[in-house]
mmCIF file of C-alpha atoms and ligand atoms in Angstrom:
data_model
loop_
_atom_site.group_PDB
_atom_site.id
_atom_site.type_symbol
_atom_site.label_atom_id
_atom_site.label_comp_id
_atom_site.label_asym_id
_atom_site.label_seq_id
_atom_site.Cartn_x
_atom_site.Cartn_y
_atom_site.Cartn_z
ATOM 1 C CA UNK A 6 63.711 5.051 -9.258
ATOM 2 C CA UNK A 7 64.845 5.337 -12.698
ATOM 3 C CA UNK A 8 63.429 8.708 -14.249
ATOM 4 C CA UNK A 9 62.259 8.893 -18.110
ATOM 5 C CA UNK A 10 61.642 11.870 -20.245
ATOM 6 C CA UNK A 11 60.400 12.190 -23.557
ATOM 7 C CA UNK A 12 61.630 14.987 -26.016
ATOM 8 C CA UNK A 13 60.564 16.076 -29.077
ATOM 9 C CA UNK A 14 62.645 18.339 -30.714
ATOM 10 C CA UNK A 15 60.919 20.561 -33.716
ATOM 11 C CA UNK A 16 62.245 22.873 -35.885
ATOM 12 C CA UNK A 17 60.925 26.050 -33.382
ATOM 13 C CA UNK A 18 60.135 24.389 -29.975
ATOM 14 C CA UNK A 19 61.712 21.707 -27.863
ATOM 15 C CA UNK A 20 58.335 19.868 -25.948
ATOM 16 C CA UNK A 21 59.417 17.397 -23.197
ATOM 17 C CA UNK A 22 57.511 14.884 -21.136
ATOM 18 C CA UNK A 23 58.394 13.318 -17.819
ATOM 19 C CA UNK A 24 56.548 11.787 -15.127
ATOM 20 C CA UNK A 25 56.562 13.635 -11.046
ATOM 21 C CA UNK A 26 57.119 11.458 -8.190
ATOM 22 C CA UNK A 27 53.385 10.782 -8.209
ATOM 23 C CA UNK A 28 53.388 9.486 -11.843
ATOM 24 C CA UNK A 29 52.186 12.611 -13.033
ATOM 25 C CA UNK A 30 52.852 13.244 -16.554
ATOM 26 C CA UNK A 31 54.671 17.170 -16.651
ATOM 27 C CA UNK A 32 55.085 19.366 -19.474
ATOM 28 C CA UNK A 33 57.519 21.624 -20.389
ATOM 29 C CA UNK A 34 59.344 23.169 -23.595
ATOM 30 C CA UNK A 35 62.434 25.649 -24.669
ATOM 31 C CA UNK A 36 63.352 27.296 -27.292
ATOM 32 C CA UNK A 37 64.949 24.987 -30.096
ATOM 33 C CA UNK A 38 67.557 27.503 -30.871
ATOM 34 C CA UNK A 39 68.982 27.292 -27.157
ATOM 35 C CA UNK A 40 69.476 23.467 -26.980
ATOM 36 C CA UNK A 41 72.073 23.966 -24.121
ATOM 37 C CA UNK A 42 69.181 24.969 -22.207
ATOM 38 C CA UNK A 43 67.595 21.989 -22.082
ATOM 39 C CA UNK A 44 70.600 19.363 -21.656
ATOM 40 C CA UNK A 45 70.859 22.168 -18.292
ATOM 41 C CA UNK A 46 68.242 21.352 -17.592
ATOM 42 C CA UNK A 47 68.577 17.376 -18.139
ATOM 43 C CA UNK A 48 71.210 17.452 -16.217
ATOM 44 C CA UNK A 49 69.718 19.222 -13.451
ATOM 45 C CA UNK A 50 67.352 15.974 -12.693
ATOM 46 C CA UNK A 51 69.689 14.323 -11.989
ATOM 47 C CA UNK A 52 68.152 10.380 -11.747
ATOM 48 C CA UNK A 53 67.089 10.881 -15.513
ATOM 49 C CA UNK A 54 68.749 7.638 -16.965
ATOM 50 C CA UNK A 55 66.046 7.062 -19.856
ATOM 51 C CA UNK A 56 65.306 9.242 -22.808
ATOM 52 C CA UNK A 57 63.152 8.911 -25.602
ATOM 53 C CA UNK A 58 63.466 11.181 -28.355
ATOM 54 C CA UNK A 59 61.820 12.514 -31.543
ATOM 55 C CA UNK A 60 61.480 15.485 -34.333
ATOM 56 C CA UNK A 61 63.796 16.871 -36.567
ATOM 57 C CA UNK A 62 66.444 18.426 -34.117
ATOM 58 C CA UNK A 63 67.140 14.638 -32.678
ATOM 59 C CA UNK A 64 70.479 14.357 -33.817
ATOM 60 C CA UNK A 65 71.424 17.959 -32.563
ATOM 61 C CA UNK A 66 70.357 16.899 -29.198
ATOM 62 C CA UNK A 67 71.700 13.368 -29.128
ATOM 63 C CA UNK A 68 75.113 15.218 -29.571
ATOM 64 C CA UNK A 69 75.005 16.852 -26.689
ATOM 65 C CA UNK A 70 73.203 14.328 -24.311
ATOM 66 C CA UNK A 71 76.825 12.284 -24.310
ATOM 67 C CA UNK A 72 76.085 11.586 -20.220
ATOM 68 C CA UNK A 73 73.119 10.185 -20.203
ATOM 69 C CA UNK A 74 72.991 6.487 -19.896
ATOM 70 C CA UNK A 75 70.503 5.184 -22.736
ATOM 71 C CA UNK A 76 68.444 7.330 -25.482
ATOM 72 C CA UNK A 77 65.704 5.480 -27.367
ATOM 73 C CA UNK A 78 64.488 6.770 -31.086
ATOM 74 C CA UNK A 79 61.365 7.211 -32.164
ATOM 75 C CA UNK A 80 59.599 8.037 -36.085
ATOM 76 C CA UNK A 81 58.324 11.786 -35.069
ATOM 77 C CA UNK A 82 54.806 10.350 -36.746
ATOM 78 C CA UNK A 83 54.917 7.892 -34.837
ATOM 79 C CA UNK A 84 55.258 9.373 -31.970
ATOM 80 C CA UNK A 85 53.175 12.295 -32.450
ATOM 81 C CA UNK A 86 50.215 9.141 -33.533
ATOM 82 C CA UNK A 87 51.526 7.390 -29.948
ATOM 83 C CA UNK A 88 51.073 10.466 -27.976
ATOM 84 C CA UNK A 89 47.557 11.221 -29.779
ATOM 85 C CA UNK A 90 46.261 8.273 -29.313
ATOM 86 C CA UNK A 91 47.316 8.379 -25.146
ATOM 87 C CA UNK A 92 45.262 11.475 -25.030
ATOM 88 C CA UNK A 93 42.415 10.972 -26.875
ATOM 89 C CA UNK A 94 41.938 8.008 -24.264
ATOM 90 C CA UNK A 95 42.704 10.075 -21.258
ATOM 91 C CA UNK A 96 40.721 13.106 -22.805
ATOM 92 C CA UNK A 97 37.307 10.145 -22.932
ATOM 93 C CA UNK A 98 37.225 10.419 -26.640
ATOM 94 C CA UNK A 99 35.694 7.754 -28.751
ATOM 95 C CA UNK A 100 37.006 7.767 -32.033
ATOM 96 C CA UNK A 101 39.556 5.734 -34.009
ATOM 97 C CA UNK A 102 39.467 7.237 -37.648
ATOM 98 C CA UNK A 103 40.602 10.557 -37.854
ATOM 99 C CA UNK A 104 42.732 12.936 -40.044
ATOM 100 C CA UNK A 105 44.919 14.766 -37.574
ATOM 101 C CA UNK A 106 46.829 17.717 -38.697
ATOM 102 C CA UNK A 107 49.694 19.130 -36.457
ATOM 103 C CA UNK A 108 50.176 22.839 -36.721
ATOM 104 C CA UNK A 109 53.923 23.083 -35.970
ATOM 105 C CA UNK A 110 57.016 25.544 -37.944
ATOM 106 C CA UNK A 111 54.910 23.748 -40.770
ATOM 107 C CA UNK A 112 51.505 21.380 -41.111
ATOM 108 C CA UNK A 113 52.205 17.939 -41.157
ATOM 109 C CA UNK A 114 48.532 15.707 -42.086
ATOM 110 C CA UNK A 115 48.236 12.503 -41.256
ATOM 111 C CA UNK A 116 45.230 9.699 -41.234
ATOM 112 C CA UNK A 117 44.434 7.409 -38.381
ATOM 113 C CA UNK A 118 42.198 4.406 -37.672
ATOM 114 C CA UNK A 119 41.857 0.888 -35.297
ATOM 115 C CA UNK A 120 44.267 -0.168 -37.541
ATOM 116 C CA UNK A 121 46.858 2.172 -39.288
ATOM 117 C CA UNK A 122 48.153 5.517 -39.744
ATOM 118 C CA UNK A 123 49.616 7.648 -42.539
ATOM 119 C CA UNK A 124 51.148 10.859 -43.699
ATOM 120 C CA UNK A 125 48.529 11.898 -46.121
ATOM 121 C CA UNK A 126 49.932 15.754 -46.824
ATOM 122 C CA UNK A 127 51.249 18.768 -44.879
ATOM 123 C CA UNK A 128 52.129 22.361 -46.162
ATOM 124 C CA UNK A 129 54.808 24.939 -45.620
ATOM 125 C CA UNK A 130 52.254 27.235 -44.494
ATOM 126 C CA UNK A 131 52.079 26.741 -40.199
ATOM 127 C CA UNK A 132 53.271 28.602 -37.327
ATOM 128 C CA UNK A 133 56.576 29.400 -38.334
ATOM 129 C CA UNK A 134 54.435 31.275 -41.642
ATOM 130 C CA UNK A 135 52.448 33.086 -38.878
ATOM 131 C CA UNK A 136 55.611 34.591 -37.227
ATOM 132 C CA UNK A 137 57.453 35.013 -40.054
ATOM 133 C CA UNK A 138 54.657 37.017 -41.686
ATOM 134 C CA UNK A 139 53.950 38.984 -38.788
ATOM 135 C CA UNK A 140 57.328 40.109 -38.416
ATOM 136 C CA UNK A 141 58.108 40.806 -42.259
ATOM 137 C CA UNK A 142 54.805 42.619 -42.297
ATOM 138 C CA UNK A 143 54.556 44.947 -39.066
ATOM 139 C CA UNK A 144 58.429 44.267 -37.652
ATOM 140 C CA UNK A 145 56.660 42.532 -34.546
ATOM 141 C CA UNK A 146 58.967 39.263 -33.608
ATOM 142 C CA UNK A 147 57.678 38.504 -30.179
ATOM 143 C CA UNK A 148 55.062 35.535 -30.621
ATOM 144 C CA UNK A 149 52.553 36.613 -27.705
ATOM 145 C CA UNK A 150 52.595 40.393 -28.656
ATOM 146 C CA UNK A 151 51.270 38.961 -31.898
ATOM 147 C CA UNK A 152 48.450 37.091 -31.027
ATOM 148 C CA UNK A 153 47.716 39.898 -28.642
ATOM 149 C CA UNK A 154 47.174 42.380 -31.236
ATOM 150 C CA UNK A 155 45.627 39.864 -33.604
ATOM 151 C CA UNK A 156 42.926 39.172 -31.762
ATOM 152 C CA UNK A 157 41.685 42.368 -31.411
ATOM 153 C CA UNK A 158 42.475 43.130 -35.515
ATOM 154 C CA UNK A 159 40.197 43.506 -38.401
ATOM 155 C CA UNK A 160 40.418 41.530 -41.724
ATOM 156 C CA UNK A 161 37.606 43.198 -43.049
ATOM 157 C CA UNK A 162 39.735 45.888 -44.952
ATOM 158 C CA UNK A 163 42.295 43.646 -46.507
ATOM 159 C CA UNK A 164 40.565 40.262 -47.500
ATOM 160 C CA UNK A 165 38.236 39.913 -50.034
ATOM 161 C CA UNK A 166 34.780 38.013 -49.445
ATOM 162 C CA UNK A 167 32.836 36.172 -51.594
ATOM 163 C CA UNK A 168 30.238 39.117 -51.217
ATOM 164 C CA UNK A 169 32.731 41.659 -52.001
ATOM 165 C CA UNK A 170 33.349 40.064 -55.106
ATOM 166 C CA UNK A 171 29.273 39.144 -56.298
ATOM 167 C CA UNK A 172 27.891 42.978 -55.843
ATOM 168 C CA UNK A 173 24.544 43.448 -56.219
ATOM 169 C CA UNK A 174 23.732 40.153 -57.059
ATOM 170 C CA UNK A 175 23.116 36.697 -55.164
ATOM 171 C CA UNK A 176 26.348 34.529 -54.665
ATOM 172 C CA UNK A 177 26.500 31.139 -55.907
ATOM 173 C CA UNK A 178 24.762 28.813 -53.884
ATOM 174 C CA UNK A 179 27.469 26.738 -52.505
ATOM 175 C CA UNK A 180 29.525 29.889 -51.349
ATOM 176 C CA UNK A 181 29.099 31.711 -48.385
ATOM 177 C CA UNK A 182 28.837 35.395 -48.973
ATOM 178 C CA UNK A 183 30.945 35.635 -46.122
ATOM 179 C CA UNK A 184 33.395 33.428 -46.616
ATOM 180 C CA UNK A 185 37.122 34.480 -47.931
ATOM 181 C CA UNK A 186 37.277 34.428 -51.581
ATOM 182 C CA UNK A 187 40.888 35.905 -51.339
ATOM 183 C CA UNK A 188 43.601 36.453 -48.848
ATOM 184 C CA UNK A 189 44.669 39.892 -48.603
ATOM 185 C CA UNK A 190 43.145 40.094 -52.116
ATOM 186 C CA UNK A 191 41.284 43.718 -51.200
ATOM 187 C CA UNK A 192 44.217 45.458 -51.114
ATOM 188 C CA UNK A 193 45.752 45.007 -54.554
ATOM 189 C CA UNK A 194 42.081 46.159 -55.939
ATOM 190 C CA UNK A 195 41.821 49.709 -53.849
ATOM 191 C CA UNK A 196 43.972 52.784 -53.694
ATOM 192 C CA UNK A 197 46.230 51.572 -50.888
ATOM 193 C CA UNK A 198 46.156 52.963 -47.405
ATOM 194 C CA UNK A 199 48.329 52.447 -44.230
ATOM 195 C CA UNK A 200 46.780 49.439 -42.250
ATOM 196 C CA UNK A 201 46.688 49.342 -38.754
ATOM 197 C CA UNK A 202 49.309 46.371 -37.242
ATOM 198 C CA UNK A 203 46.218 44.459 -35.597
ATOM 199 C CA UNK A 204 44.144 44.312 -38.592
ATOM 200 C CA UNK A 205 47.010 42.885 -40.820
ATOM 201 C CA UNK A 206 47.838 40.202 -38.135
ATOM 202 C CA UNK A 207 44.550 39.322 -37.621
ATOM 203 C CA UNK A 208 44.466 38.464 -41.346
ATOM 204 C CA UNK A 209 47.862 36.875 -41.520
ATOM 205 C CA UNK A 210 46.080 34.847 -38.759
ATOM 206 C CA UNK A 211 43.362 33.832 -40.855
ATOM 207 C CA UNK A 212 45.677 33.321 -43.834
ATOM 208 C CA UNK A 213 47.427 30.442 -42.207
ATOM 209 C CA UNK A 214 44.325 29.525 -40.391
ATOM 210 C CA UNK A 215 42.435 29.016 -43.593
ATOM 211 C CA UNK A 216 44.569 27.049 -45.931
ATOM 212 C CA UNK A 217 45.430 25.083 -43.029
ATOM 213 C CA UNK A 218 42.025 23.678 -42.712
ATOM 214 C CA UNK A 219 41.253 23.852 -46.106
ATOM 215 C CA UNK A 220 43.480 21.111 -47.008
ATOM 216 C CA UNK A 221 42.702 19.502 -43.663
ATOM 217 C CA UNK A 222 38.901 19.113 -45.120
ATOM 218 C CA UNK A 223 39.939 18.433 -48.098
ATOM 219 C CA UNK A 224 42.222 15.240 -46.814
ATOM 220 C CA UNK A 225 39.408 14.183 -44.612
ATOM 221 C CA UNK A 226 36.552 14.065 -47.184
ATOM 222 C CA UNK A 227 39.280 11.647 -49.313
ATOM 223 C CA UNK A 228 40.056 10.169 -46.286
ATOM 224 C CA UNK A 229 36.121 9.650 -45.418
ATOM 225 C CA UNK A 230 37.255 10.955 -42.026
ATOM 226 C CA UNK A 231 34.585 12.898 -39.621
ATOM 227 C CA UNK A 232 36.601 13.976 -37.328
ATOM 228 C CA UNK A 233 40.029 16.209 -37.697
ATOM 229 C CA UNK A 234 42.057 16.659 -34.639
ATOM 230 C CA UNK A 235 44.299 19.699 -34.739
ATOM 231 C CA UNK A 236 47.300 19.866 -32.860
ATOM 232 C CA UNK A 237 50.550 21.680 -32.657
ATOM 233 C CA UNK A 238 52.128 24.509 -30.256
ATOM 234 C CA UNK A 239 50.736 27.596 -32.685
ATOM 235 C CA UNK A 240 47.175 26.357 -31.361
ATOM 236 C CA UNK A 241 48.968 27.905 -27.613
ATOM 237 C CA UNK A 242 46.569 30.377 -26.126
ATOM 238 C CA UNK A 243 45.440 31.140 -29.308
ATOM 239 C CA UNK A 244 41.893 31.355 -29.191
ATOM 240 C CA UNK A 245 41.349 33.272 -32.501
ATOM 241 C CA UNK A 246 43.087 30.487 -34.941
ATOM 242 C CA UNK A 247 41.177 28.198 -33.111
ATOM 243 C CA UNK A 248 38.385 29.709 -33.647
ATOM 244 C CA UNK A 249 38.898 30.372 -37.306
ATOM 245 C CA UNK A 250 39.930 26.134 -37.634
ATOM 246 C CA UNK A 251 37.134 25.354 -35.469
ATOM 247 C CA UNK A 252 34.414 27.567 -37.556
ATOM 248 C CA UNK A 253 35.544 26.291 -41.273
ATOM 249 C CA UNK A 254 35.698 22.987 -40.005
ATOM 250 C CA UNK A 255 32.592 22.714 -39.153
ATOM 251 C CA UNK A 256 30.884 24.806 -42.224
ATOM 252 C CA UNK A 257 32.385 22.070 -44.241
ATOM 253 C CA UNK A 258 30.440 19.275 -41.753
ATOM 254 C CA UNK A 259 33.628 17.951 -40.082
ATOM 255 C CA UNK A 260 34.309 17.684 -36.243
ATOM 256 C CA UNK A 261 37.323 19.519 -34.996
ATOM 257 C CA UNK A 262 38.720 18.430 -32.058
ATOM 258 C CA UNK A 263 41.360 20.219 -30.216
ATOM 259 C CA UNK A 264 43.278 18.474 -27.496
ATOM 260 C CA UNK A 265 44.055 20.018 -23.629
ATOM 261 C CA UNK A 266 47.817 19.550 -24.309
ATOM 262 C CA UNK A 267 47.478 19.756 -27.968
ATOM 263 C CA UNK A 268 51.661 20.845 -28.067
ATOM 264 C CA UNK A 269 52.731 17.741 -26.783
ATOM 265 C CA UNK A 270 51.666 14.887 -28.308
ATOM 266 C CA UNK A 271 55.485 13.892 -29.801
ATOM 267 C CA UNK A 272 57.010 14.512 -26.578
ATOM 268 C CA UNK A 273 54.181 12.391 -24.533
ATOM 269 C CA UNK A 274 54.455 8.988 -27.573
ATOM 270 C CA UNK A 275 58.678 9.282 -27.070
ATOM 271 C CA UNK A 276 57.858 9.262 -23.464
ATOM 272 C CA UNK A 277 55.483 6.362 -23.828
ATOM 273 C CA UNK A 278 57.488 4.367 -25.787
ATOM 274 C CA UNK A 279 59.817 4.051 -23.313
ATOM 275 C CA UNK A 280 58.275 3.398 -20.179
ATOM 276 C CA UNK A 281 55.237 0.986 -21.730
HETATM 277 N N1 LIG B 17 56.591 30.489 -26.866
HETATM 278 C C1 LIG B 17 56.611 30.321 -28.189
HETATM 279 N N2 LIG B 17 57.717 30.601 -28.882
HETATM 280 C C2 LIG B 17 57.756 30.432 -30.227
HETATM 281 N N3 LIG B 17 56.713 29.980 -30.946
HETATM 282 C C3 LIG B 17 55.581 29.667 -30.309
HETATM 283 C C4 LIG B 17 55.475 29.823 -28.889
HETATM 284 N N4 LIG B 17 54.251 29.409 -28.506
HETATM 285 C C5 LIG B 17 53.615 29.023 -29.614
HETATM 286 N N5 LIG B 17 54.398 29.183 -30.718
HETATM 287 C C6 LIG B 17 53.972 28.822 -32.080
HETATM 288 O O1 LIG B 17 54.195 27.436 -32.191
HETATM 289 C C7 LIG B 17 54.872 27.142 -33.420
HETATM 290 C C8 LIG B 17 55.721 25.901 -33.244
HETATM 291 O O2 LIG B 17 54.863 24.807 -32.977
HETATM 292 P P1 LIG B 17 55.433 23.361 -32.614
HETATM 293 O O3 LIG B 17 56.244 23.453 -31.372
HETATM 294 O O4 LIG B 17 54.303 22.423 -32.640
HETATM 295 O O5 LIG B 17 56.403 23.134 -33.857
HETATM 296 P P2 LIG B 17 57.792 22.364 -33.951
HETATM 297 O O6 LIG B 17 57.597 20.982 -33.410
HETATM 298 O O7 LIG B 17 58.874 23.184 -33.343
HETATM 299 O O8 LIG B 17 57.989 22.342 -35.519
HETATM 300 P P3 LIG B 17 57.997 21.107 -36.553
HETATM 301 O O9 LIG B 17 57.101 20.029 -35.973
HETATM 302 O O10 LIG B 17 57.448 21.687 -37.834
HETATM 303 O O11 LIG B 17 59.436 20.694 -36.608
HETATM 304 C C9 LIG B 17 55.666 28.408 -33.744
HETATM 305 O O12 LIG B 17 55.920 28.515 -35.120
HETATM 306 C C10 LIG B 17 54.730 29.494 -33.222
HETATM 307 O O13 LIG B 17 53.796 29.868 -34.217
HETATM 308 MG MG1 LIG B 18 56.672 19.267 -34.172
#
């Protein structure tokens, strides 16, 4: 039987898709900065003849991939928007109009309906922000000793609410007094102290978290979009960022809807567009 695999290569992770020998879809990703790792690994299976490919690190990987008999391109949107919509059916969701935001190195927005799809914005600020904050800000590098210590941190001593900021006095009525009114923003205002690791990742957590879904409101109230599906490896066992999307999202009166596989949507639309 002629195998098929799907790879998306971003700018931190390499996702890839591929079907068992029940017609399984499997998941699995590497490293982007150890490519030779995963044309190993490639090369290891070896009936792959098909490969559909995506994300920014395609070329790097076509390069190497000099064996294999054909290689099939694909628009990272539009596979990341043929993967999505693959799982929203598997996953029994509804919905055709949606703003979906994928939380890779950086936040790429996009719009979908029955009938189209668009890049509608995206910021620099993502998961690659998250790490590279972490580290410049408590020397941690390794991803899951982050989020461990995150989740147990507390922003209360470094961001500013809208409460800390209205003393004494009601807020205005379409803030919440505990909502974020700045970022960090306590500490430039107090005598400065040493802050414990946890609490500062929590709130670099909540940083990224925050403007994230910010703009991802913002896009889906000009979008006239209910429903914003967040995607994208940072969402990995990260309950806490979830959490944070999940919460503002639905303050503002949006759905958020995260997906089971919510990494692999590029990897699973290159795949698809190959074997369909
Ligand atoms: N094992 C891991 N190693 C490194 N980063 C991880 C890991 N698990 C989750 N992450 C988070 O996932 C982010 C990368 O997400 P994703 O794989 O969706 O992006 P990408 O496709 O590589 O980037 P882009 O789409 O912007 O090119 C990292 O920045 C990090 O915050
Ligand atoms: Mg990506």
């Amino acid at each position: 039987m002629t195998k098929a695999i799907g790879i998306d290569a971003g700018g931190t992770l390499t996702k890839l898709a591929y079907l068992n020998d029940m017609n399984e879809i499997q998941l699995k990703h590497f490293p982007s900065n150890d490519l030779p790792a995963v044309i190993d690994w490639i090369h290891q299976q070896n009936d792959i003849q098909k490969i559909g490919l995506t994300g920014g690190r395609t070329e790097q990987v076509k390069l190497m991939l000099d064996s294999v008999k054909s290689v099939h391109y694909i628009v990272e949107f539009e596979a990341t928007l043929k993967g999505v919509r693959y799982q929203l059916a598997k996953e029994g969701y509804q919905f055709d109009k949606s703003i979906i935001t994928n939380i890779g190195t950086g936040t790429s927005i996009h719009f979908m309906d029955e009938k189209e799809h668009m890049r509608v914005g995206g910021t620099g600020v993502g998961g690659g922000t998250l790490i590279g904050l972490a580290a410049l800000t408590t020397g941690i590098h390794d991803y899951q000793e982050v989020l461990q210590l995150a989740k147990d941190g507390n922003r209360q001593g470094i961001d500013l609410l809208v409460q800390d900021i209205y003393q004494g006095m009601d807020t205005p009525s379409e803030l919440k007094p505990t909502l974020t009114a700045s970022n960090f923003g306590k500490v430039g205002i107090k005598e400065f102290e040493k802050y414990e690791q946890a609490d500062i990742l929590a709130t670099v957590q909540g940083l990224v978290g925050e403007v994230i879904t910010t703009l991802s409101i913002q896009l889906a109230n000009q979008m006239d979009a209910e429903y914003i599906l967040y995607i994208g490896t940072t969402l990995d066992h990260n309950d806490k960022l979830r959490e944070i999307i999940a919460d503002y999202t639905i303050l503002k009166k949006k759905t958020p809807v995260f997906l089971e596989d919510h990494g692999f949507s590029g990897a699973i639309g290159a795949l698809m567009n190959i074997i369909e």
